[in-house]
Amino acid sequence: MRKIKVLSLLVAGTMLLPLAACSGKGKTKPTDKKIVLSNLPTDPKTTEQKETKPYDFKPLKYSLIRNYVKDQDGDNFPFLQTKMLKDSDVYQYPEEHTKVLAKVKKDDKIYLIQNLANGWSFIHHGKDSGYVKTDVTDQEPIKGLKAKNPKTVLEGEMKVKQPCDQVINKDNFKSTGKREPNMVYWKNFKFPFEKVSDFSLYSNDIFYKEPASDMIYKMVGPEFSPYDGKLTYLDGHRHRVAYNMWVNKFGKGDVFEITDKDGNAYKYKVVDAKQEQYSKYNAYIGACFDNGTSVVDALYFGTNYEGVVIQYCNDATTDPVINFFLCLPVLEEKPAATTK
């Protein structure tokens, strides 16, 4: 199977991530090649729900775990795979008595994303994402990786609560109407985006389709759906996307509309924005929003709440600034109760 050339995001010897269009490199032939996530289970799990309580959020320090190797197909995949040491519930938040999302068993393979300072870890298992106690996960692989590369563990702080318990439905998040499908509408601009099969690497050929200069390109991960409880990652490398967004100061507080494949439009608001230099080792690997969601986690897994991440480069130089924006649904507010 033909390999796809992807630009190096890190220094030599570290892993690569897709930023091909920023470089202006030559075209390659599109492929339907898939990244296999180590044959992890994909069937949703049914769980018995325990009594739940609201999550008492407090800012938390965390260690972001990264694995600088290629996967079994030679592609770039920065997640550390380890195993469970015991059976465990998977929780919505890093606290017992929050909602149980799934169950994992001893020796199940997991992807370890974050270790939190309160003794919890964020993991992925098949299509499930959530929190388990750190001491029920096998932490031994981290020691060997850290000895080889100190950047295996990157420190950060979760300053804002993730909206995992926010209820999104057709009553509080209604379509604003019909428009062209697969579009981002912002001010007087519109940017089409294109769906790629899940976990498929992209080709430069896509960027030369008309209207290539307007394209926001949909990368790997969940397809856009306003009710799937997943982040959708939109990657906007092309010059006009970058120019229009950069010059017109697309940023925190901006509201835009995005349409699904049927043309139903929904409003989202930018709630957080981050910038990283292309040459910086953690432009993708370590970039995180204030609520602890890592950019690359949103890219591959879609994490575990509804939203959109928009990413673009400010120019087409060999060392551009990469911009990341976290966008959440604009929900309808309930009318205030009137008193007589």
PDB file of C-alpha atoms in Angstrom, residues 22-274:
ATOM      1  CA  CYS A  22       1.610  24.506   5.229  1.00  0.00           C
ATOM      2  CA  SER A  23       4.827  23.558   3.500  1.00  0.00           C
ATOM      3  CA  GLY A  24       3.785  23.739  -0.128  1.00  0.00           C
ATOM      4  CA  LYS A  25       5.349  20.320  -0.818  1.00  0.00           C
ATOM      5  CA  GLY A  26       4.472  18.347  -3.919  1.00  0.00           C
ATOM      6  CA  LYS A  27       1.292  16.386  -4.469  1.00  0.00           C
ATOM      7  CA  THR A  28       0.775  12.747  -3.684  1.00  0.00           C
ATOM      8  CA  LYS A  29      -1.954  10.359  -4.761  1.00  0.00           C
ATOM      9  CA  PRO A  30      -4.955  10.072  -2.405  1.00  0.00           C
ATOM     10  CA  THR A  31      -5.316   6.829  -0.501  1.00  0.00           C
ATOM     11  CA  ASP A  32      -7.954   5.007   1.481  1.00  0.00           C
ATOM     12  CA  LYS A  33      -5.343   3.689   3.906  1.00  0.00           C
ATOM     13  CA  LYS A  34      -6.563   3.369   7.475  1.00  0.00           C
ATOM     14  CA  ILE A  35      -4.794   3.659  10.794  1.00  0.00           C
ATOM     15  CA  VAL A  36      -5.590   0.572  12.848  1.00  0.00           C
ATOM     16  CA  LEU A  37      -5.953   1.361  16.521  1.00  0.00           C
ATOM     17  CA  SER A  38      -4.405  -1.911  17.679  1.00  0.00           C
ATOM     18  CA  ASN A  39      -7.668  -3.823  17.263  1.00  0.00           C
ATOM     19  CA  LEU A  40      -9.288  -2.196  20.274  1.00  0.00           C
ATOM     20  CA  PRO A  41     -12.983  -3.005  20.796  1.00  0.00           C
ATOM     21  CA  THR A  42     -15.428  -0.589  19.195  1.00  0.00           C
ATOM     22  CA  ASP A  43     -18.786  -1.824  20.476  1.00  0.00           C
ATOM     23  CA  PRO A  44     -20.375   0.558  22.988  1.00  0.00           C
ATOM     24  CA  LYS A  45     -20.632  -0.839  26.498  1.00  0.00           C
ATOM     25  CA  THR A  46     -23.775  -0.876  28.563  1.00  0.00           C
ATOM     26  CA  THR A  47     -23.370  -0.015  32.214  1.00  0.00           C
ATOM     27  CA  GLU A  48     -25.512   0.020  35.292  1.00  0.00           C
ATOM     28  CA  GLN A  49     -25.767   3.598  36.447  1.00  0.00           C
ATOM     29  CA  LYS A  50     -24.853   4.365  40.044  1.00  0.00           C
ATOM     30  CA  GLU A  51     -26.118   7.339  41.975  1.00  0.00           C
ATOM     31  CA  THR A  52     -24.424  10.409  40.497  1.00  0.00           C
ATOM     32  CA  LYS A  53     -23.555  13.810  41.896  1.00  0.00           C
ATOM     33  CA  PRO A  54     -22.370  17.021  40.178  1.00  0.00           C
ATOM     34  CA  TYR A  55     -18.627  17.233  39.634  1.00  0.00           C
ATOM     35  CA  ASP A  56     -16.974  19.559  42.154  1.00  0.00           C
ATOM     36  CA  PHE A  57     -14.418  21.113  39.800  1.00  0.00           C
ATOM     37  CA  LYS A  58     -11.178  22.608  41.079  1.00  0.00           C
ATOM     38  CA  PRO A  59      -8.136  23.535  38.912  1.00  0.00           C
ATOM     39  CA  LEU A  60      -5.855  20.530  38.515  1.00  0.00           C
ATOM     40  CA  LYS A  61      -2.264  19.968  37.472  1.00  0.00           C
ATOM     41  CA  TYR A  62      -1.787  17.144  34.997  1.00  0.00           C
ATOM     42  CA  SER A  63       0.886  15.268  33.093  1.00  0.00           C
ATOM     43  CA  LEU A  64       0.198  14.834  29.389  1.00  0.00           C
ATOM     44  CA  ILE A  65       1.557  11.450  28.254  1.00  0.00           C
ATOM     45  CA  ARG A  66       3.083  11.225  24.787  1.00  0.00           C
ATOM     46  CA  ASN A  67       4.686   8.361  22.884  1.00  0.00           C
ATOM     47  CA  TYR A  68       7.095   9.475  20.155  1.00  0.00           C
ATOM     48  CA  VAL A  69       6.880   6.445  17.890  1.00  0.00           C
ATOM     49  CA  LYS A  70       5.078   5.376  14.754  1.00  0.00           C
ATOM     50  CA  ASP A  71       2.239   2.878  14.761  1.00  0.00           C
ATOM     51  CA  GLN A  72       2.337  -0.614  13.257  1.00  0.00           C
ATOM     52  CA  ASP A  73       1.767   0.781   9.752  1.00  0.00           C
ATOM     53  CA  GLY A  74       4.542   3.364  10.049  1.00  0.00           C
ATOM     54  CA  ASP A  75       2.148   6.257  10.554  1.00  0.00           C
ATOM     55  CA  ASN A  76       2.228   8.886  13.266  1.00  0.00           C
ATOM     56  CA  PHE A  77       0.313   8.148  16.433  1.00  0.00           C
ATOM     57  CA  PRO A  78       1.448   9.940  19.629  1.00  0.00           C
ATOM     58  CA  PHE A  79      -0.499   7.941  22.206  1.00  0.00           C
ATOM     59  CA  LEU A  80       0.926   5.545  24.761  1.00  0.00           C
ATOM     60  CA  GLN A  81      -0.790   2.195  24.795  1.00  0.00           C
ATOM     61  CA  THR A  82      -0.763   0.365  28.118  1.00  0.00           C
ATOM     62  CA  LYS A  83      -3.144  -1.940  30.006  1.00  0.00           C
ATOM     63  CA  MET A  84      -5.509  -2.045  32.935  1.00  0.00           C
ATOM     64  CA  LEU A  85      -4.283  -3.660  36.151  1.00  0.00           C
ATOM     65  CA  LYS A  86      -7.794  -4.116  37.542  1.00  0.00           C
ATOM     66  CA  ASP A  87     -11.426  -3.951  36.458  1.00  0.00           C
ATOM     67  CA  SER A  88     -12.789  -0.415  36.665  1.00  0.00           C
ATOM     68  CA  ASP A  89     -15.676   1.868  35.823  1.00  0.00           C
ATOM     69  CA  VAL A  90     -14.863   4.701  33.410  1.00  0.00           C
ATOM     70  CA  TYR A  91     -16.201   7.992  34.768  1.00  0.00           C
ATOM     71  CA  GLN A  92     -17.304  11.194  33.066  1.00  0.00           C
ATOM     72  CA  TYR A  93     -15.114  13.275  35.389  1.00  0.00           C
ATOM     73  CA  PRO A  94     -12.121  12.483  37.651  1.00  0.00           C
ATOM     74  CA  GLU A  95     -14.290  11.874  40.686  1.00  0.00           C
ATOM     75  CA  GLU A  96     -16.403   8.959  41.902  1.00  0.00           C
ATOM     76  CA  HIS A  97     -20.163   9.497  41.930  1.00  0.00           C
ATOM     77  CA  THR A  98     -19.996  11.209  38.537  1.00  0.00           C
ATOM     78  CA  LYS A  99     -21.613   9.438  35.588  1.00  0.00           C
ATOM     79  CA  VAL A 100     -20.248   5.996  34.628  1.00  0.00           C
ATOM     80  CA  LEU A 101     -19.668   5.907  30.865  1.00  0.00           C
ATOM     81  CA  ALA A 102     -18.239   2.411  30.400  1.00  0.00           C
ATOM     82  CA  LYS A 103     -16.394  -0.441  32.073  1.00  0.00           C
ATOM     83  CA  VAL A 104     -12.897  -1.748  31.448  1.00  0.00           C
ATOM     84  CA  LYS A 105     -11.459  -5.052  32.605  1.00  0.00           C
ATOM     85  CA  LYS A 106      -8.087  -6.192  33.846  1.00  0.00           C
ATOM     86  CA  ASP A 107      -5.577  -6.540  30.967  1.00  0.00           C
ATOM     87  CA  ASP A 108      -7.723  -4.476  28.568  1.00  0.00           C
ATOM     88  CA  LYS A 109      -5.532  -2.358  26.305  1.00  0.00           C
ATOM     89  CA  ILE A 110      -6.034   1.382  26.745  1.00  0.00           C
ATOM     90  CA  TYR A 111      -4.521   4.625  25.507  1.00  0.00           C
ATOM     91  CA  LEU A 112      -3.254   6.671  28.449  1.00  0.00           C
ATOM     92  CA  ILE A 113      -3.689  10.388  27.726  1.00  0.00           C
ATOM     93  CA  GLN A 114      -3.281  12.252  31.028  1.00  0.00           C
ATOM     94  CA  ASN A 115      -2.357  11.593  34.647  1.00  0.00           C
ATOM     95  CA  LEU A 116      -3.974  14.120  36.963  1.00  0.00           C
ATOM     96  CA  ALA A 117      -2.563  15.371  40.248  1.00  0.00           C
ATOM     97  CA  ASN A 118      -5.596  14.054  42.160  1.00  0.00           C
ATOM     98  CA  GLY A 119      -4.795  10.427  41.346  1.00  0.00           C
ATOM     99  CA  TRP A 120      -6.980   9.998  38.275  1.00  0.00           C
ATOM    100  CA  SER A 121      -6.112   9.338  34.600  1.00  0.00           C
ATOM    101  CA  PHE A 122      -7.882  10.132  31.336  1.00  0.00           C
ATOM    102  CA  ILE A 123      -7.990   7.145  28.970  1.00  0.00           C
ATOM    103  CA  HIS A 124      -9.426   5.919  25.671  1.00  0.00           C
ATOM    104  CA  HIS A 125     -10.665   2.368  25.260  1.00  0.00           C
ATOM    105  CA  GLY A 126     -12.241   1.566  21.912  1.00  0.00           C
ATOM    106  CA  LYS A 127     -14.832   4.293  21.348  1.00  0.00           C
ATOM    107  CA  ASP A 128     -15.069   5.123  25.041  1.00  0.00           C
ATOM    108  CA  SER A 129     -13.240   8.023  26.731  1.00  0.00           C
ATOM    109  CA  GLY A 130     -13.185   8.947  30.390  1.00  0.00           C
ATOM    110  CA  TYR A 131     -11.462   8.815  33.767  1.00  0.00           C
ATOM    111  CA  VAL A 132     -10.198   5.927  35.909  1.00  0.00           C
ATOM    112  CA  LYS A 133      -8.025   5.865  39.015  1.00  0.00           C
ATOM    113  CA  THR A 134      -4.348   6.062  38.045  1.00  0.00           C
ATOM    114  CA  ASP A 135      -3.406   3.122  40.266  1.00  0.00           C
ATOM    115  CA  VAL A 136      -5.527   0.712  38.201  1.00  0.00           C
ATOM    116  CA  THR A 137      -3.513   1.519  35.041  1.00  0.00           C
ATOM    117  CA  ASP A 138      -0.080   0.148  34.178  1.00  0.00           C
ATOM    118  CA  GLN A 139       2.267   3.138  34.503  1.00  0.00           C
ATOM    119  CA  GLU A 140       5.501   1.194  33.988  1.00  0.00           C
ATOM    120  CA  PRO A 141       5.881   2.004  30.246  1.00  0.00           C
ATOM    121  CA  ILE A 142       6.132   5.712  31.094  1.00  0.00           C
ATOM    122  CA  LYS A 143       9.397   5.192  32.976  1.00  0.00           C
ATOM    123  CA  GLY A 144      11.172   3.640  30.000  1.00  0.00           C
ATOM    124  CA  LEU A 145       9.853   6.220  27.563  1.00  0.00           C
ATOM    125  CA  LYS A 146      10.753   9.130  29.838  1.00  0.00           C
ATOM    126  CA  ALA A 147      14.323   7.805  30.151  1.00  0.00           C
ATOM    127  CA  LYS A 148      14.622   7.978  26.349  1.00  0.00           C
ATOM    128  CA  ASN A 149      12.790  11.271  25.906  1.00  0.00           C
ATOM    129  CA  PRO A 150      11.913  13.639  28.793  1.00  0.00           C
ATOM    130  CA  LYS A 151       9.199  15.168  26.595  1.00  0.00           C
ATOM    131  CA  THR A 152       7.187  11.965  27.028  1.00  0.00           C
ATOM    132  CA  VAL A 153       5.594  13.751  29.996  1.00  0.00           C
ATOM    133  CA  LEU A 154       4.443  17.356  29.489  1.00  0.00           C
ATOM    134  CA  GLU A 155       3.078  19.333  32.417  1.00  0.00           C
ATOM    135  CA  GLY A 156      -0.083  21.419  32.259  1.00  0.00           C
ATOM    136  CA  GLU A 157      -3.011  22.701  34.289  1.00  0.00           C
ATOM    137  CA  MET A 158      -6.724  22.131  33.829  1.00  0.00           C
ATOM    138  CA  LYS A 159      -8.050  25.610  34.632  1.00  0.00           C
ATOM    139  CA  VAL A 160     -11.606  25.253  33.353  1.00  0.00           C
ATOM    140  CA  LYS A 161     -14.154  22.473  33.753  1.00  0.00           C
ATOM    141  CA  GLN A 162     -14.840  20.439  30.628  1.00  0.00           C
ATOM    142  CA  PRO A 163     -18.527  20.552  29.573  1.00  0.00           C
ATOM    143  CA  CYS A 164     -18.902  16.745  29.554  1.00  0.00           C
ATOM    144  CA  ASP A 165     -22.159  16.875  31.539  1.00  0.00           C
ATOM    145  CA  GLN A 166     -23.737  19.569  29.368  1.00  0.00           C
ATOM    146  CA  VAL A 167     -26.984  18.249  27.892  1.00  0.00           C
ATOM    147  CA  ILE A 168     -27.156  18.774  24.121  1.00  0.00           C
ATOM    148  CA  ASN A 169     -30.431  17.924  22.396  1.00  0.00           C
ATOM    149  CA  LYS A 170     -32.808  19.173  19.718  1.00  0.00           C
ATOM    150  CA  ASP A 171     -34.719  21.232  22.255  1.00  0.00           C
ATOM    151  CA  ASN A 172     -31.825  23.417  23.435  1.00  0.00           C
ATOM    152  CA  PHE A 173     -29.618  23.217  20.326  1.00  0.00           C
ATOM    153  CA  LYS A 174     -31.787  23.708  17.262  1.00  0.00           C
ATOM    154  CA  SER A 175     -30.715  24.154  13.665  1.00  0.00           C
ATOM    155  CA  THR A 176     -30.799  27.776  12.531  1.00  0.00           C
ATOM    156  CA  GLY A 177     -32.001  26.688   9.086  1.00  0.00           C
ATOM    157  CA  LYS A 178     -30.810  25.219   5.814  1.00  0.00           C
ATOM    158  CA  ARG A 179     -27.628  26.364   4.038  1.00  0.00           C
ATOM    159  CA  GLU A 180     -25.012  24.722   1.845  1.00  0.00           C
ATOM    160  CA  PRO A 181     -23.816  21.434   3.378  1.00  0.00           C
ATOM    161  CA  ASN A 182     -20.359  20.994   4.932  1.00  0.00           C
ATOM    162  CA  MET A 183     -19.626  24.691   5.308  1.00  0.00           C
ATOM    163  CA  VAL A 184     -18.312  27.047   7.966  1.00  0.00           C
ATOM    164  CA  TYR A 185     -20.035  30.460   7.786  1.00  0.00           C
ATOM    165  CA  TRP A 186     -18.344  33.350   9.571  1.00  0.00           C
ATOM    166  CA  LYS A 187     -19.134  37.023   8.922  1.00  0.00           C
ATOM    167  CA  ASN A 188     -19.353  37.295   5.115  1.00  0.00           C
ATOM    168  CA  PHE A 189     -17.009  34.342   4.526  1.00  0.00           C
ATOM    169  CA  LYS A 190     -17.773  30.711   3.942  1.00  0.00           C
ATOM    170  CA  PHE A 191     -15.300  27.847   3.982  1.00  0.00           C
ATOM    171  CA  PRO A 192     -16.177  24.362   2.688  1.00  0.00           C
ATOM    172  CA  PHE A 193     -14.764  21.328   4.430  1.00  0.00           C
ATOM    173  CA  GLU A 194     -14.436  17.764   3.255  1.00  0.00           C
ATOM    174  CA  LYS A 195     -14.977  14.517   5.115  1.00  0.00           C
ATOM    175  CA  VAL A 196     -12.217  11.936   5.220  1.00  0.00           C
ATOM    176  CA  SER A 197     -12.816   8.341   6.284  1.00  0.00           C
ATOM    177  CA  ASP A 198     -12.055   7.906   9.972  1.00  0.00           C
ATOM    178  CA  PHE A 199      -8.350   7.652  10.795  1.00  0.00           C
ATOM    179  CA  SER A 200      -7.333   8.116   7.142  1.00  0.00           C
ATOM    180  CA  LEU A 201      -4.273  10.229   6.382  1.00  0.00           C
ATOM    181  CA  TYR A 202      -4.756  12.882   3.756  1.00  0.00           C
ATOM    182  CA  SER A 203      -3.089  13.756   0.477  1.00  0.00           C
ATOM    183  CA  ASN A 204      -1.940  17.111  -0.859  1.00  0.00           C
ATOM    184  CA  ASP A 205      -4.158  16.496  -3.906  1.00  0.00           C
ATOM    185  CA  ILE A 206      -7.165  17.439  -1.803  1.00  0.00           C
ATOM    186  CA  PHE A 207      -5.767  20.917  -1.277  1.00  0.00           C
ATOM    187  CA  TYR A 208      -5.604  21.585  -4.994  1.00  0.00           C
ATOM    188  CA  LYS A 209      -9.286  20.927  -5.613  1.00  0.00           C
ATOM    189  CA  GLU A 210     -11.434  23.946  -6.473  1.00  0.00           C
ATOM    190  CA  PRO A 211     -11.954  26.099  -4.523  1.00  0.00           C
ATOM    191  CA  ALA A 212      -8.732  24.954  -2.911  1.00  0.00           C
ATOM    192  CA  SER A 213      -7.825  28.349  -1.500  1.00  0.00           C
ATOM    193  CA  ASP A 214     -11.088  28.403   0.507  1.00  0.00           C
ATOM    194  CA  MET A 215     -10.888  24.864   1.883  1.00  0.00           C
ATOM    195  CA  ILE A 216     -11.049  24.036   5.551  1.00  0.00           C
ATOM    196  CA  TYR A 217     -10.056  20.408   5.483  1.00  0.00           C
ATOM    197  CA  LYS A 218     -11.667  17.830   7.752  1.00  0.00           C
ATOM    198  CA  MET A 219      -8.998  15.553   9.153  1.00  0.00           C
ATOM    199  CA  VAL A 220      -9.244  12.266  11.059  1.00  0.00           C
ATOM    200  CA  GLY A 221     -11.710  11.656  13.849  1.00  0.00           C
ATOM    201  CA  PRO A 222     -15.489  11.973  14.198  1.00  0.00           C
ATOM    202  CA  GLU A 223     -17.537  13.462  11.377  1.00  0.00           C
ATOM    203  CA  PHE A 224     -19.428  16.616  12.289  1.00  0.00           C
ATOM    204  CA  SER A 225     -22.685  15.900  14.089  1.00  0.00           C
ATOM    205  CA  PRO A 226     -24.183  18.319  16.631  1.00  0.00           C
ATOM    206  CA  TYR A 227     -25.523  15.550  18.861  1.00  0.00           C
ATOM    207  CA  ASP A 228     -22.760  12.930  18.991  1.00  0.00           C
ATOM    208  CA  GLY A 229     -20.978  14.276  22.081  1.00  0.00           C
ATOM    209  CA  LYS A 230     -17.640  14.442  20.241  1.00  0.00           C
ATOM    210  CA  LEU A 231     -15.290  17.189  19.096  1.00  0.00           C
ATOM    211  CA  THR A 232     -14.959  17.590  15.330  1.00  0.00           C
ATOM    212  CA  TYR A 233     -11.547  18.793  14.114  1.00  0.00           C
ATOM    213  CA  LEU A 234     -11.422  21.139  11.120  1.00  0.00           C
ATOM    214  CA  ASP A 235      -7.996  21.870   9.677  1.00  0.00           C
ATOM    215  CA  GLY A 236      -7.686  25.024   7.549  1.00  0.00           C
ATOM    216  CA  HIS A 237      -4.279  25.205   5.904  1.00  0.00           C
ATOM    217  CA  ARG A 238      -5.147  27.025   2.702  1.00  0.00           C
ATOM    218  CA  HIS A 239      -3.991  30.586   2.149  1.00  0.00           C
ATOM    219  CA  ARG A 240      -7.348  32.323   1.853  1.00  0.00           C
ATOM    220  CA  VAL A 241      -8.724  30.613   4.951  1.00  0.00           C
ATOM    221  CA  ALA A 242      -5.685  31.738   6.918  1.00  0.00           C
ATOM    222  CA  TYR A 243      -5.717  35.222   5.403  1.00  0.00           C
ATOM    223  CA  ASN A 244      -9.412  35.864   6.014  1.00  0.00           C
ATOM    224  CA  MET A 245      -9.413  34.467   9.515  1.00  0.00           C
ATOM    225  CA  TRP A 246      -6.103  36.025  10.536  1.00  0.00           C
ATOM    226  CA  VAL A 247      -6.662  39.510   9.066  1.00  0.00           C
ATOM    227  CA  ASN A 248     -10.268  39.694  10.280  1.00  0.00           C
ATOM    228  CA  LYS A 249      -9.217  38.507  13.744  1.00  0.00           C
ATOM    229  CA  PHE A 250     -11.197  35.294  14.110  1.00  0.00           C
ATOM    230  CA  GLY A 251     -10.861  34.511  17.796  1.00  0.00           C
ATOM    231  CA  LYS A 252     -12.307  34.073  21.251  1.00  0.00           C
ATOM    232  CA  GLY A 253     -15.911  35.203  21.478  1.00  0.00           C
ATOM    233  CA  ASP A 254     -16.656  34.861  17.757  1.00  0.00           C
ATOM    234  CA  VAL A 255     -19.855  33.069  16.759  1.00  0.00           C
ATOM    235  CA  PHE A 256     -20.139  31.160  13.482  1.00  0.00           C
ATOM    236  CA  GLU A 257     -22.369  28.584  11.851  1.00  0.00           C
ATOM    237  CA  ILE A 258     -21.363  25.141  10.658  1.00  0.00           C
ATOM    238  CA  THR A 259     -23.533  22.898   8.498  1.00  0.00           C
ATOM    239  CA  ASP A 260     -23.767  19.124   8.522  1.00  0.00           C
ATOM    240  CA  LYS A 261     -23.821  16.921   5.421  1.00  0.00           C
ATOM    241  CA  ASP A 262     -27.557  17.627   4.991  1.00  0.00           C
ATOM    242  CA  GLY A 263     -27.134  21.408   5.153  1.00  0.00           C
ATOM    243  CA  ASN A 264     -28.548  21.916   8.656  1.00  0.00           C
ATOM    244  CA  ALA A 265     -26.779  24.907  10.249  1.00  0.00           C
ATOM    245  CA  TYR A 266     -25.789  25.187  13.920  1.00  0.00           C
ATOM    246  CA  LYS A 267     -24.214  28.016  15.910  1.00  0.00           C
ATOM    247  CA  TYR A 268     -20.926  27.588  17.781  1.00  0.00           C
ATOM    248  CA  LYS A 269     -18.862  30.059  19.778  1.00  0.00           C
ATOM    249  CA  VAL A 270     -15.078  30.247  20.190  1.00  0.00           C
ATOM    250  CA  VAL A 271     -14.416  29.810  23.932  1.00  0.00           C
ATOM    251  CA  ASP A 272     -10.641  29.307  23.903  1.00  0.00           C
ATOM    252  CA  ALA A 273      -7.750  30.041  21.538  1.00  0.00           C
ATOM    253  CA  LYS A 274      -4.117  28.903  21.507  1.00  0.00           C
TER     254      LYS A 274
END
